[in-house]
């Protein structure tokens, strides 16, 4: 029994020791990007896996977080901490405004509606030159500093990002076991039945949408502080599709799904970029996409519930039995 | 406790309910009978807020007993016979709206409310095919029934769960099991228990006998009779006419979206049309004649 209870702390400790083993900023930056994407996909996982909604516009919220930090710190001299808080709040506010009409749409129409939002935001990043710097973006974003501690190196940022990932993971784990989490699980099973049980499904779906936008904004803000430069290119429609892909491949409604999905998609992209030119000399980016697609198709055929389905066997930490109303 | 006047409900271009007017008395078990496509489930869905009516009024008696007033001195006294002050009251279906116009404080319009609002007002639906949450355990399913009461009744929800468990002892033994692993009968009990967790004034049941063995149907019907004795008003939509009439106080037959026959259960049991169309009497007689 004791070995099971120590499994999770041991895994976390081993992971936290990685920067001392990895002697490469490249690998460290990959781990940081995986962490940032995991934060976004965790929110998207709640929206898709529990509230049953799909969003092809989350790169827009990710970008809003990034641009909020960039604009507030470089143009208005806001302190990094307040800029990061604003980067979380602004996407949440916009999600609250667009969420009510958008979430009335269903299935394909909802996908198109959110896609339209993502494209609109991306266009604004490109065209709002005075504020966003247009396609050239904004440079000179300061490092994030909290109470005198400046996150000015990859190692520091690695620990910051993964501390946030861990906090979000624990928070979502608790949320799913709460009254609201039970209602979200009910909606994911049958919206109709959830309504007849007295659950305001529209309100709850909107809350899930806002929550996922807040997390995307947080990741965007951290991304801007990490790269210290921002431009529209990482926030296009392609990135939104990747987020959905990470959520699905990882496994909707699973504990480890978002992390595994983000890790697989990022690592596969990096691996193919390295392997393909060795196998097919002179091959361009299009070959990567073909192999990428093939691997994902096979994965979905043989593991349709996603990678995180195996994570269900590994019990997450601090499971609280739901024997009485909390 | 509930009055419906001139209700029209459409599903797309198909009219499911046509100008339906009826009432439900407090504490009664009212069976709605009829064949497939008669509009029974559409009526229940509309009362539960799942369908929006195109026309008509749904009026629900307000909470609590409003004290008698000079304008309507007999109001809220249940089955008191009609009087000069409030002459339209209790005279059946047609004058309902007129009655509520005379006594506007005793009823509230609930037409077109959302399902969540209907549950808050005390109308709970046990949907057709049960629709329990299979991936959640029995306790979680029951707690979801009290979702809207969490803030106001947090302290009494555990005792409500105990009460439901006492009503359905078979559920207590399996309270931590996933609802999807329960038998059809237990799932039906869980669906009823989940609806009861909302503390409804009016419980709507949509074909609770579907897909269940005859013995289980008998058990479910006996549970409904017990429930009625606790004071819950029940509207039961059922195709198993014989089983429904055995437990109901009153019944209505719906055809093509409107009520064609109504009366007490005994009256409907002996009604020739009902016997021929829904109790299989014609088939029996034909067989005997052969």
Coordinates of C-alpha atoms in Angstrom, one line a residue:
Chain A
X1 CA 0.0 0.0 0.0
X2 CA 2.7 2.5 1.0
X3 CA 4.4 2.0 -2.4
X4 CA 1.2 3.1 -4.2
X5 CA 0.9 6.2 -2.0
X6 CA 4.5 7.1 -2.7
X7 CA 4.1 6.6 -6.5
X8 CA 2.9 10.1 -7.3
X9 CA 5.3 12.0 -5.1
X10 CA 8.2 9.9 -6.5
X11 CA 7.1 10.7 -10.1
X12 CA 6.8 14.4 -9.4
X13 CA 10.2 14.5 -7.6
X14 CA 11.9 12.6 -10.5
X15 CA 10.3 15.1 -13.0
X16 CA 11.4 18.1 -11.0
X17 CA 15.0 16.7 -11.0
X18 CA 15.0 16.7 -14.8
X19 CA 16.6 20.1 -15.3
X20 CA 19.7 18.8 -13.5
X21 CA 19.9 15.8 -15.8
X22 CA 19.1 17.7 -19.0
X23 CA 22.0 19.8 -20.0
X24 CA 20.3 21.5 -22.9
X25 CA 18.1 24.6 -23.2
X26 CA 16.5 23.1 -26.2
X27 CA 15.0 20.1 -24.3
X28 CA 14.2 22.3 -21.4
X29 CA 12.3 24.7 -23.7
X30 CA 10.3 21.7 -25.1
X31 CA 9.3 20.7 -21.6
X32 CA 8.2 24.3 -20.9
X33 CA 6.1 24.4 -24.0
X34 CA 4.6 21.1 -23.1
X35 CA 3.7 22.6 -19.7
X36 CA 2.2 25.7 -21.2
X37 CA 0.1 23.6 -23.6
X38 CA -0.9 21.3 -20.8
X39 CA -2.4 24.3 -18.9
X40 CA -4.5 25.2 -22.0
X41 CA -5.6 21.6 -22.7
X42 CA -6.6 21.0 -19.1
X43 CA -9.2 23.8 -19.5
X44 CA -10.2 22.6 -22.9
X45 CA -10.5 19.1 -21.4
X46 CA -13.1 20.4 -19.0
X47 CA -15.0 22.1 -21.8
X48 CA -14.9 19.2 -24.2
X49 CA -14.7 16.2 -21.9
X50 CA -17.2 17.3 -19.4
X51 CA -19.3 20.2 -20.7
X52 CA -19.5 18.4 -24.1
X53 CA -18.5 21.6 -26.1
X54 CA -15.8 21.9 -28.7
X55 CA -13.8 25.0 -29.3
X56 CA -11.6 25.7 -32.3
X57 CA -10.9 29.2 -31.0
X58 CA -8.7 28.6 -28.0
X59 CA -5.6 29.9 -29.7
X60 CA -7.4 33.2 -29.7
X61 CA -7.7 33.2 -25.8
X62 CA -4.0 32.0 -25.6
X63 CA -3.0 34.9 -27.8
X64 CA -5.2 37.4 -25.9
X65 CA -3.3 36.4 -22.7
X66 CA 0.1 36.9 -24.5
X67 CA -0.8 40.2 -26.1
X68 CA -2.3 41.5 -22.8
X69 CA 1.0 40.9 -21.1
X70 CA 3.0 42.3 -24.0
X71 CA 0.9 45.5 -24.4
X72 CA 0.5 46.3 -20.7
X73 CA 4.2 45.8 -19.8
X74 CA 5.8 47.4 -22.9
X75 CA 3.3 50.2 -23.6
X76 CA 1.8 51.0 -20.3
X77 CA 4.6 50.0 -17.9
X78 CA 2.4 47.7 -15.8
X79 CA 4.2 45.5 -13.3
X80 CA 4.6 41.9 -14.7
X81 CA 2.4 40.4 -11.9
X82 CA -0.6 42.8 -12.6
X83 CA -0.1 42.2 -16.3
X84 CA -0.3 38.5 -15.8
X85 CA -3.5 38.9 -13.7
X86 CA -5.0 41.0 -16.5
X87 CA -3.9 38.3 -19.0
X88 CA -6.0 35.8 -17.1
X89 CA -9.0 38.1 -16.6
X90 CA -9.4 39.6 -20.0
X91 CA -9.9 36.3 -21.9
X92 CA -12.3 35.2 -19.2
X93 CA -14.3 38.4 -19.7
X94 CA -14.4 38.0 -23.5
X95 CA -15.4 34.3 -23.1
X96 CA -18.3 35.5 -20.8
X97 CA -19.4 38.0 -23.5
X98 CA -19.2 35.7 -26.5
X99 CA -20.0 32.5 -24.6
X100 CA -23.8 33.0 -24.1
X101 CA -24.6 33.3 -27.8
X102 CA -21.9 31.0 -29.0
X103 CA -22.8 28.1 -26.7
X104 CA -26.4 28.1 -27.9
X105 CA -24.9 26.6 -31.1
X106 CA -24.4 22.8 -31.2
X107 CA -21.9 20.4 -32.7
X108 CA -20.6 21.6 -36.1
X109 CA -22.1 25.0 -35.7
X110 CA -20.4 25.5 -32.4
X111 CA -17.1 24.4 -33.9
X112 CA -17.6 26.9 -36.7
X113 CA -18.6 29.7 -34.3
X114 CA -15.6 29.3 -32.1
X115 CA -13.4 28.9 -35.2
X116 CA -14.7 32.3 -36.4
X117 CA -13.8 33.9 -33.1
X118 CA -10.3 32.5 -33.3
X119 CA -9.8 33.8 -36.8
X120 CA -11.2 37.2 -35.8
X121 CA -8.8 37.5 -32.9
X122 CA -5.9 36.4 -35.1
X123 CA -6.8 39.0 -37.7
X124 CA -7.0 41.7 -35.0
X125 CA -3.4 40.7 -33.9
X126 CA -2.3 41.1 -37.5
X127 CA -4.2 44.3 -38.4
X128 CA -4.2 46.3 -35.2
X129 CA -0.7 47.5 -35.9
X130 CA -0.7 50.5 -33.5
X131 CA -1.5 48.3 -30.6
X132 CA -0.2 44.9 -31.5
X133 CA 2.6 45.8 -33.8
X134 CA 1.0 43.9 -36.6
X135 CA 2.8 40.9 -38.1
X136 CA 6.1 42.1 -36.6
X137 CA 4.7 41.7 -33.1
X138 CA 6.0 43.2 -29.9
X139 CA 9.5 42.7 -28.5
X140 CA 11.1 43.8 -25.3
X141 CA 8.7 42.1 -22.9
X142 CA 10.3 42.0 -19.5
X143 CA 10.9 38.8 -17.5
X144 CA 8.3 37.9 -15.0
X145 CA 9.3 38.8 -11.5
X146 CA 7.3 38.0 -8.4
X147 CA 8.5 39.7 -5.2
X148 CA 12.1 40.2 -6.3
X149 CA 12.4 36.7 -7.8
X150 CA 12.9 37.1 -11.5
X151 CA 12.2 34.2 -13.8
X152 CA 15.0 35.0 -16.2
X153 CA 16.3 31.5 -17.0
X154 CA 14.9 28.4 -18.6
X155 CA 15.4 26.4 -15.3
X156 CA 13.4 29.0 -13.3
X157 CA 10.7 29.1 -15.9
X158 CA 10.5 25.3 -16.0
X159 CA 9.8 25.2 -12.3
X160 CA 7.3 28.0 -12.5
X161 CA 5.3 26.5 -15.4
X162 CA 5.2 23.0 -14.0
X163 CA 4.2 24.3 -10.5
X164 CA 1.3 26.0 -12.3
X165 CA 0.5 22.7 -14.2
X166 CA 0.5 20.8 -10.9
X167 CA -1.8 23.4 -9.2
X168 CA -4.2 23.3 -12.1
X169 CA -4.1 19.5 -12.1
X170 CA -4.9 19.3 -8.4
X171 CA -7.6 22.0 -8.8
X172 CA -9.3 20.2 -11.6
X173 CA -9.1 16.9 -9.8
X174 CA -11.0 18.5 -6.9
X175 CA -13.4 20.3 -9.2
X176 CA -14.4 17.1 -10.9
X177 CA -15.2 15.6 -7.5
X178 CA -17.3 18.6 -6.4
X179 CA -21.0 19.3 -6.8
X180 CA -20.2 21.3 -10.0
X181 CA -18.0 18.5 -11.3
X182 CA -20.7 16.0 -10.8
X183 CA -23.1 18.2 -12.7
X184 CA -20.5 18.6 -15.5
X185 CA -20.1 14.8 -15.7
X186 CA -23.9 14.5 -15.9
X187 CA -24.0 17.0 -18.8
X188 CA -21.3 15.0 -20.6
X189 CA -23.5 11.9 -20.3
X190 CA -26.9 13.4 -21.2
X191 CA -27.6 17.1 -21.4
X192 CA -31.3 16.3 -21.6
X193 CA -31.3 14.2 -18.4
X194 CA -29.2 16.8 -16.6
X195 CA -31.8 19.5 -17.4
X196 CA -34.6 17.3 -16.1
X197 CA -32.5 16.9 -12.9
X198 CA -32.7 20.7 -12.4
X199 CA -29.2 21.6 -13.6
X200 CA -28.9 24.8 -15.5
X201 CA -26.8 23.3 -18.3
X202 CA -26.4 26.6 -20.2
X203 CA -25.0 28.4 -17.2
X204 CA -22.6 25.5 -16.4
X205 CA -21.4 25.2 -20.0
X206 CA -20.7 29.0 -19.9
X207 CA -18.7 28.6 -16.7
X208 CA -16.7 25.8 -18.2
X209 CA -16.0 28.0 -21.3
X210 CA -14.9 30.9 -19.1
X211 CA -12.7 28.6 -17.0
X212 CA -11.0 27.2 -20.1
X213 CA -10.5 30.7 -21.4
X214 CA -8.9 31.9 -18.1
X215 CA -6.5 29.0 -18.3
X216 CA -5.6 29.7 -21.9
X217 CA -5.1 33.4 -21.0
X218 CA -2.8 32.3 -18.1
X219 CA -0.7 30.1 -20.4
X220 CA -0.6 33.0 -23.0
X221 CA 0.7 35.4 -20.3
X222 CA 3.3 33.0 -19.2
X223 CA 4.3 32.3 -22.8
X224 CA 4.9 36.0 -23.4
X225 CA 7.1 36.3 -20.3
X226 CA 9.0 33.2 -21.4
X227 CA 9.7 34.2 -25.0
X228 CA 9.8 38.0 -24.3
X229 CA 8.6 38.6 -27.8
X230 CA 5.1 38.1 -29.3
X231 CA 3.8 38.0 -32.8
X232 CA 0.5 36.7 -34.3
X233 CA 1.9 33.5 -35.9
X234 CA 1.7 31.1 -32.8
X235 CA -2.0 32.0 -32.3
X236 CA -3.6 31.0 -35.6
X237 CA -6.2 28.5 -36.5
X238 CA -3.6 25.7 -36.8
X239 CA -2.7 26.1 -33.1
X240 CA -6.4 25.9 -32.1
X241 CA -6.7 22.6 -34.0
X242 CA -3.6 21.4 -32.3
X243 CA -5.1 22.1 -28.9
X244 CA -8.2 20.1 -29.8
X245 CA -6.0 17.3 -31.1
X246 CA -4.0 17.3 -27.8
X247 CA -7.3 17.0 -25.8
X248 CA -8.7 14.2 -27.9
X249 CA -5.4 12.2 -28.3
X250 CA -4.8 12.6 -24.6
X251 CA -8.3 11.3 -23.7
X252 CA -11.3 13.5 -22.9
X253 CA -12.4 13.3 -19.3
X254 CA -9.2 11.7 -18.0
X255 CA -6.9 12.8 -15.3
X256 CA -3.6 12.6 -17.2
X257 CA -5.1 13.1 -20.7
X258 CA -4.2 16.8 -21.2
X259 CA -0.6 16.2 -20.1
X260 CA -0.1 13.1 -22.3
X261 CA -1.8 14.7 -25.3
X262 CA 0.2 17.9 -25.1
X263 CA 3.4 15.9 -24.6
X264 CA 2.7 13.5 -27.5
X265 CA 1.8 16.2 -30.0
X266 CA 4.7 18.5 -29.1
X267 CA 7.3 15.6 -29.0
X268 CA 6.0 14.0 -32.2
X269 CA 6.3 17.4 -34.0
X270 CA 9.9 17.8 -32.8
X271 CA 10.8 14.1 -33.5
X272 CA 9.4 14.2 -37.1
X273 CA 11.2 17.4 -37.8
X274 CA 14.4 15.6 -37.0
X275 CA 13.7 12.1 -38.3
X276 CA 12.0 12.9 -41.7
X277 CA 15.1 14.5 -43.3
X278 CA 17.1 11.5 -42.4
X279 CA 14.7 9.1 -44.0
X280 CA 13.7 11.2 -47.0
X281 CA 16.5 13.6 -47.8
X282 CA 15.4 17.0 -48.9
X283 CA 11.9 16.4 -47.5
X284 CA 10.0 19.5 -46.5
X285 CA 7.4 20.3 -43.8
X286 CA 4.6 18.6 -45.7
X287 CA 6.1 15.2 -45.1
X288 CA 6.0 15.9 -41.4
X289 CA 2.3 16.6 -41.6
X290 CA 1.7 13.3 -43.5
X291 CA 3.5 11.2 -41.0
X292 CA 2.0 13.2 -38.1
X293 CA -1.5 12.5 -39.5
X294 CA -0.8 8.7 -40.0
X295 CA 0.5 8.2 -36.5
X296 CA -2.5 10.0 -35.1
X297 CA -4.9 8.0 -37.2
X298 CA -3.4 4.7 -35.9
X299 CA -3.4 6.0 -32.4
X300 CA -7.1 6.8 -32.6
X301 CA -7.9 3.4 -34.2
X302 CA -6.1 1.4 -31.5
X303 CA -6.7 3.8 -28.5
X304 CA -9.9 5.6 -29.3
X305 CA -10.4 6.8 -25.8
X306 CA -7.0 8.5 -25.8
X307 CA -3.7 8.0 -24.0
X308 CA -5.1 9.1 -20.7
X309 CA -7.5 6.1 -20.6
X310 CA -4.5 4.2 -19.2
X311 CA -4.0 7.0 -16.6
X312 CA -7.4 6.1 -15.2
X313 CA -5.8 2.9 -13.8
X314 CA -3.3 5.0 -12.0
X315 CA -5.4 6.6 -9.3
X316 CA -4.8 10.3 -9.1
X317 CA -3.6 11.7 -5.7
X318 CA -6.1 12.7 -3.0
X319 CA -9.1 10.9 -4.3
X320 CA -12.1 11.9 -2.1
X321 CA -14.9 9.3 -2.0
X322 CA -18.2 11.0 -2.7
X323 CA -20.2 9.4 0.1
X324 CA -21.9 12.6 1.3
X325 CA -22.7 16.0 -0.2
X326 CA -19.7 18.3 0.3
Chain B
X1 CA -52.7 22.3 -8.5
X2 CA -52.0 22.6 -12.2
X3 CA -54.2 23.9 -14.9
X4 CA -53.6 23.8 -18.6
X5 CA -55.6 25.9 -21.1
X6 CA -55.5 25.6 -24.9
X7 CA -52.0 24.2 -25.2
X8 CA -50.4 23.8 -28.6
X9 CA -47.0 22.1 -28.9
X10 CA -45.1 21.5 -32.1
X11 CA -42.1 19.4 -33.0
X12 CA -40.9 21.2 -36.1
X13 CA -43.9 21.2 -38.4
X14 CA -45.7 18.4 -36.6
X15 CA -48.3 19.4 -34.1
X16 CA -47.9 17.1 -31.1
X17 CA -50.5 18.7 -28.7
X18 CA -53.6 20.4 -30.0
X19 CA -55.5 22.9 -27.9
X20 CA -55.3 20.8 -24.8
X21 CA -57.0 21.9 -21.6
X22 CA -56.9 19.9 -18.4
X23 CA -56.2 20.2 -14.7
X24 CA -54.4 18.1 -12.1
X25 CA -55.8 18.0 -8.5
X26 CA -53.5 18.2 -5.5
X27 CA -52.5 14.7 -4.2
X28 CA -54.0 12.7 -7.1
X29 CA -52.3 10.2 -9.4
X30 CA -53.4 11.0 -12.9
X31 CA -52.7 8.6 -15.7
X32 CA -52.3 9.8 -19.2
X33 CA -53.0 7.0 -21.6
X34 CA -52.8 6.7 -25.4
X35 CA -51.0 5.0 -28.2
X36 CA -47.6 6.0 -29.7
X37 CA -47.6 9.5 -31.1
X38 CA -50.7 10.6 -29.2
X39 CA -48.7 13.5 -27.6
X40 CA -48.4 12.2 -24.1
X41 CA -44.7 12.6 -23.8
X42 CA -44.8 15.9 -25.6
X43 CA -47.3 17.1 -22.9
X44 CA -45.0 15.9 -20.1
X45 CA -42.0 17.4 -21.8
X46 CA -43.8 20.7 -22.0
X47 CA -44.7 20.6 -18.3
X48 CA -41.1 19.8 -17.5
X49 CA -39.9 22.8 -19.6
X50 CA -38.2 20.7 -22.3
X51 CA -40.6 21.7 -25.0
X52 CA -41.8 25.3 -25.6
X53 CA -45.5 25.6 -26.3
X54 CA -46.6 27.6 -29.3
X55 CA -49.8 28.6 -27.6
X56 CA -51.7 28.2 -24.4
X57 CA -51.2 28.6 -20.6
X58 CA -49.8 26.4 -17.9
X59 CA -50.7 27.6 -14.4
X60 CA -49.3 26.2 -11.2
X61 CA -50.8 26.8 -7.8
X62 CA -48.6 29.1 -5.7
X63 CA -46.6 27.8 -2.8
X64 CA -48.3 27.9 0.6
X65 CA -52.0 28.5 1.4
X66 CA -53.0 32.0 0.6
X67 CA -55.5 33.1 3.2
X68 CA -59.1 33.5 2.0
X69 CA -59.9 36.9 0.7
X70 CA -63.1 38.8 0.2
X71 CA -62.7 38.7 -3.6
X72 CA -62.3 34.9 -3.6
X73 CA -63.2 33.6 -0.1
X74 CA -63.2 29.9 -1.0
X75 CA -59.8 30.1 -2.6
X76 CA -57.2 27.4 -1.7
X77 CA -59.7 25.3 0.2
X78 CA -59.2 22.3 -2.0
X79 CA -62.4 20.6 -3.0
X80 CA -64.9 23.1 -1.6
X81 CA -67.9 23.2 -3.9
X82 CA -68.5 26.2 -6.2
X83 CA -69.9 29.3 -4.5
X84 CA -71.4 32.5 -5.6
X85 CA -68.2 34.4 -4.8
X86 CA -66.0 32.2 -6.8
X87 CA -68.6 30.4 -9.1
X88 CA -66.2 29.0 -11.7
X89 CA -64.0 27.1 -9.4
X90 CA -63.8 23.3 -9.4
X91 CA -66.2 23.0 -12.3
X92 CA -63.9 21.0 -14.4
X93 CA -61.8 21.9 -17.4
X94 CA -63.3 24.8 -19.3
X95 CA -63.6 27.6 -16.8
X96 CA -60.1 27.2 -15.4
X97 CA -58.6 30.4 -16.9
X98 CA -61.6 32.3 -15.9
X99 CA -61.2 31.0 -12.4
X100 CA -57.6 32.1 -12.2
X101 CA -58.5 35.5 -13.6
X102 CA -60.9 35.9 -10.7
X103 CA -58.4 34.6 -8.2
X104 CA -55.2 35.7 -9.8
X105 CA -53.1 35.3 -6.7
X106 CA -53.6 31.6 -6.3
X107 CA -52.0 30.5 -9.5
X108 CA -48.9 31.5 -11.3
X109 CA -48.2 31.2 -15.1
X110 CA -45.2 28.9 -15.7
X111 CA -45.6 28.5 -19.5
X112 CA -42.3 28.2 -21.3
X113 CA -40.1 28.2 -18.3
X114 CA -36.7 26.4 -18.5
X115 CA -36.4 22.8 -17.2
X116 CA -34.3 24.1 -14.3
X117 CA -36.9 26.7 -13.3
X118 CA -39.6 24.0 -13.5
X119 CA -37.7 21.9 -11.1
X120 CA -37.3 24.9 -8.8
X121 CA -41.0 25.4 -8.9
X122 CA -41.6 21.8 -7.9
X123 CA -42.2 19.9 -11.1
X124 CA -39.8 17.0 -11.6
X125 CA -39.7 14.6 -14.6
X126 CA -38.6 11.0 -14.6
X127 CA -37.7 10.7 -18.3
X128 CA -38.6 7.9 -20.6
X129 CA -35.8 5.2 -20.7
X130 CA -34.8 6.5 -17.2
X131 CA -31.7 8.5 -18.3
X132 CA -29.8 7.9 -15.2
X133 CA -26.1 9.0 -15.2
X134 CA -24.4 5.6 -15.8
X135 CA -20.8 6.6 -15.1
X136 CA -21.7 8.1 -11.7
X137 CA -22.5 6.0 -8.7
X138 CA -26.0 5.8 -7.1
X139 CA -25.2 8.4 -4.4
X140 CA -23.9 10.9 -7.0
X141 CA -27.1 10.4 -9.1
X142 CA -29.2 11.1 -6.0
X143 CA -27.2 14.2 -5.1
X144 CA -27.6 15.5 -8.6
X145 CA -31.4 15.4 -8.1
X146 CA -30.9 18.0 -5.3
X147 CA -28.5 20.1 -7.3
X148 CA -30.6 23.2 -7.2
X149 CA -31.3 22.9 -3.5
X150 CA -27.6 22.7 -2.5
X151 CA -27.3 26.2 -1.2
X152 CA -30.7 26.5 0.5
X153 CA -31.0 22.9 1.9
X154 CA -27.4 21.8 2.3
X155 CA -28.0 20.6 5.8
X156 CA -31.0 18.4 5.0
X157 CA -29.8 16.8 1.8
X158 CA -28.2 13.9 3.6
X159 CA -31.4 13.1 5.4
X160 CA -33.3 13.3 2.2
X161 CA -30.9 10.8 0.7
X162 CA -31.6 8.5 3.7
X163 CA -35.3 8.9 3.1
X164 CA -35.0 8.0 -0.5
X165 CA -32.9 5.0 0.4
X166 CA -35.5 3.9 2.9
X167 CA -38.1 4.1 0.2
X168 CA -35.9 2.1 -2.2
X169 CA -33.9 -0.3 0.1
X170 CA -32.5 -2.1 -2.9
X171 CA -30.6 1.1 -3.8
X172 CA -29.0 1.4 -0.4
X173 CA -27.1 -1.9 -0.8
X174 CA -25.6 -0.6 -4.0
X175 CA -25.1 3.1 -3.2
X176 CA -21.5 3.2 -4.2
X177 CA -21.9 1.2 -7.4
X178 CA -22.0 2.8 -10.8
X179 CA -25.6 3.5 -11.9
X180 CA -24.9 2.0 -15.3
X181 CA -24.4 -1.5 -13.7
X182 CA -27.8 -1.6 -12.1
X183 CA -30.7 -3.7 -13.5
X184 CA -33.5 -1.9 -15.4
X185 CA -35.8 -2.0 -12.3
X186 CA -33.2 -0.5 -10.0
X187 CA -32.3 2.1 -12.6
X188 CA -36.0 3.1 -12.7
X189 CA -36.1 3.3 -8.9
X190 CA -32.9 5.4 -9.1
X191 CA -34.5 7.7 -11.7
X192 CA -37.6 8.1 -9.4
X193 CA -35.3 8.6 -6.4
X194 CA -33.3 11.3 -8.2
X195 CA -36.5 13.1 -9.1
X196 CA -37.7 12.9 -5.5
X197 CA -34.5 14.5 -4.3
X198 CA -35.8 17.7 -5.8
X199 CA -38.8 17.5 -3.4
X200 CA -41.3 17.9 -6.1
X201 CA -44.9 19.0 -5.7
X202 CA -45.7 17.4 -9.0
X203 CA -43.9 14.3 -10.2
X204 CA -44.1 13.5 -13.9
X205 CA -43.3 9.9 -15.0
X206 CA -42.8 9.1 -18.7
X207 CA -43.5 5.5 -19.4
X208 CA -41.8 4.0 -16.3
X209 CA -42.7 0.4 -17.3
X210 CA -40.9 0.5 -20.6
X211 CA -38.5 -2.4 -21.0
X212 CA -39.2 -3.9 -17.5
X213 CA -40.3 -7.4 -16.6
X214 CA -44.0 -7.7 -15.5
X215 CA -43.0 -8.3 -11.9
X216 CA -40.8 -5.3 -11.8
X217 CA -43.6 -3.2 -13.4
X218 CA -45.9 -4.3 -10.6
X219 CA -43.2 -3.3 -8.0
X220 CA -42.8 0.2 -9.7
X221 CA -46.6 0.7 -9.8
X222 CA -46.9 -0.2 -6.1
X223 CA -44.1 2.3 -5.3
X224 CA -46.1 5.0 -7.2
X225 CA -49.1 4.2 -5.1
X226 CA -47.0 4.5 -1.9
X227 CA -45.6 7.8 -3.2
X228 CA -49.1 9.1 -3.8
X229 CA -49.9 8.3 -0.2
X230 CA -47.1 10.5 1.0
X231 CA -48.9 13.4 -0.7
X232 CA -46.9 13.8 -3.9
X233 CA -49.1 14.6 -6.9
X234 CA -48.3 12.3 -9.8
X235 CA -48.8 12.5 -13.5
X236 CA -48.1 9.1 -15.1
X237 CA -47.8 8.7 -18.8
X238 CA -48.1 5.0 -19.6
X239 CA -48.9 2.6 -22.5
X240 CA -49.4 -0.2 -20.0
X241 CA -53.1 0.9 -19.6
X242 CA -54.1 -1.9 -17.2
X243 CA -51.2 -1.3 -14.8
X244 CA -51.7 2.5 -14.9
X245 CA -55.4 2.3 -14.3
X246 CA -54.9 0.0 -11.3
X247 CA -53.0 2.7 -9.4
X248 CA -54.4 5.9 -10.8
X249 CA -57.3 7.9 -9.3
X250 CA -58.2 9.5 -12.6
X251 CA -57.1 9.0 -16.2
X252 CA -57.2 10.8 -19.5
X253 CA -56.9 9.2 -22.9
X254 CA -55.0 11.2 -25.5
X255 CA -55.4 10.8 -29.3
X256 CA -53.7 13.0 -31.9
X257 CA -52.6 15.6 -29.3
X258 CA -55.9 16.1 -27.6
X259 CA -58.0 14.5 -24.8
X260 CA -60.7 12.2 -26.1
X261 CA -61.8 10.4 -22.9
X262 CA -61.5 11.3 -19.3
X263 CA -62.8 10.1 -16.0
X264 CA -62.0 8.1 -12.9
X265 CA -59.9 4.9 -13.3
X266 CA -63.0 2.8 -12.6
X267 CA -65.0 4.6 -15.3
X268 CA -62.2 4.1 -17.8
X269 CA -61.8 0.5 -16.9
X270 CA -65.4 -0.1 -17.8
X271 CA -65.4 2.2 -20.8
X272 CA -66.0 0.1 -24.0
X273 CA -63.7 2.2 -26.2
X274 CA -60.9 2.0 -23.7
X275 CA -61.4 -1.7 -23.3
X276 CA -61.3 -2.3 -27.0
X277 CA -58.5 0.1 -27.8
X278 CA -56.2 -0.3 -24.8
X279 CA -57.2 -3.3 -22.7
X280 CA -57.3 -5.9 -25.5
X281 CA -60.9 -6.7 -24.7
X282 CA -61.9 -6.7 -28.4
X283 CA -59.2 -9.3 -29.2
X284 CA -60.4 -11.5 -26.3
X285 CA -64.0 -11.3 -27.5
X286 CA -63.0 -12.0 -31.0
X287 CA -61.0 -15.0 -29.9
X288 CA -64.0 -16.3 -27.8
X289 CA -66.3 -15.8 -30.8
X290 CA -64.0 -18.0 -32.9

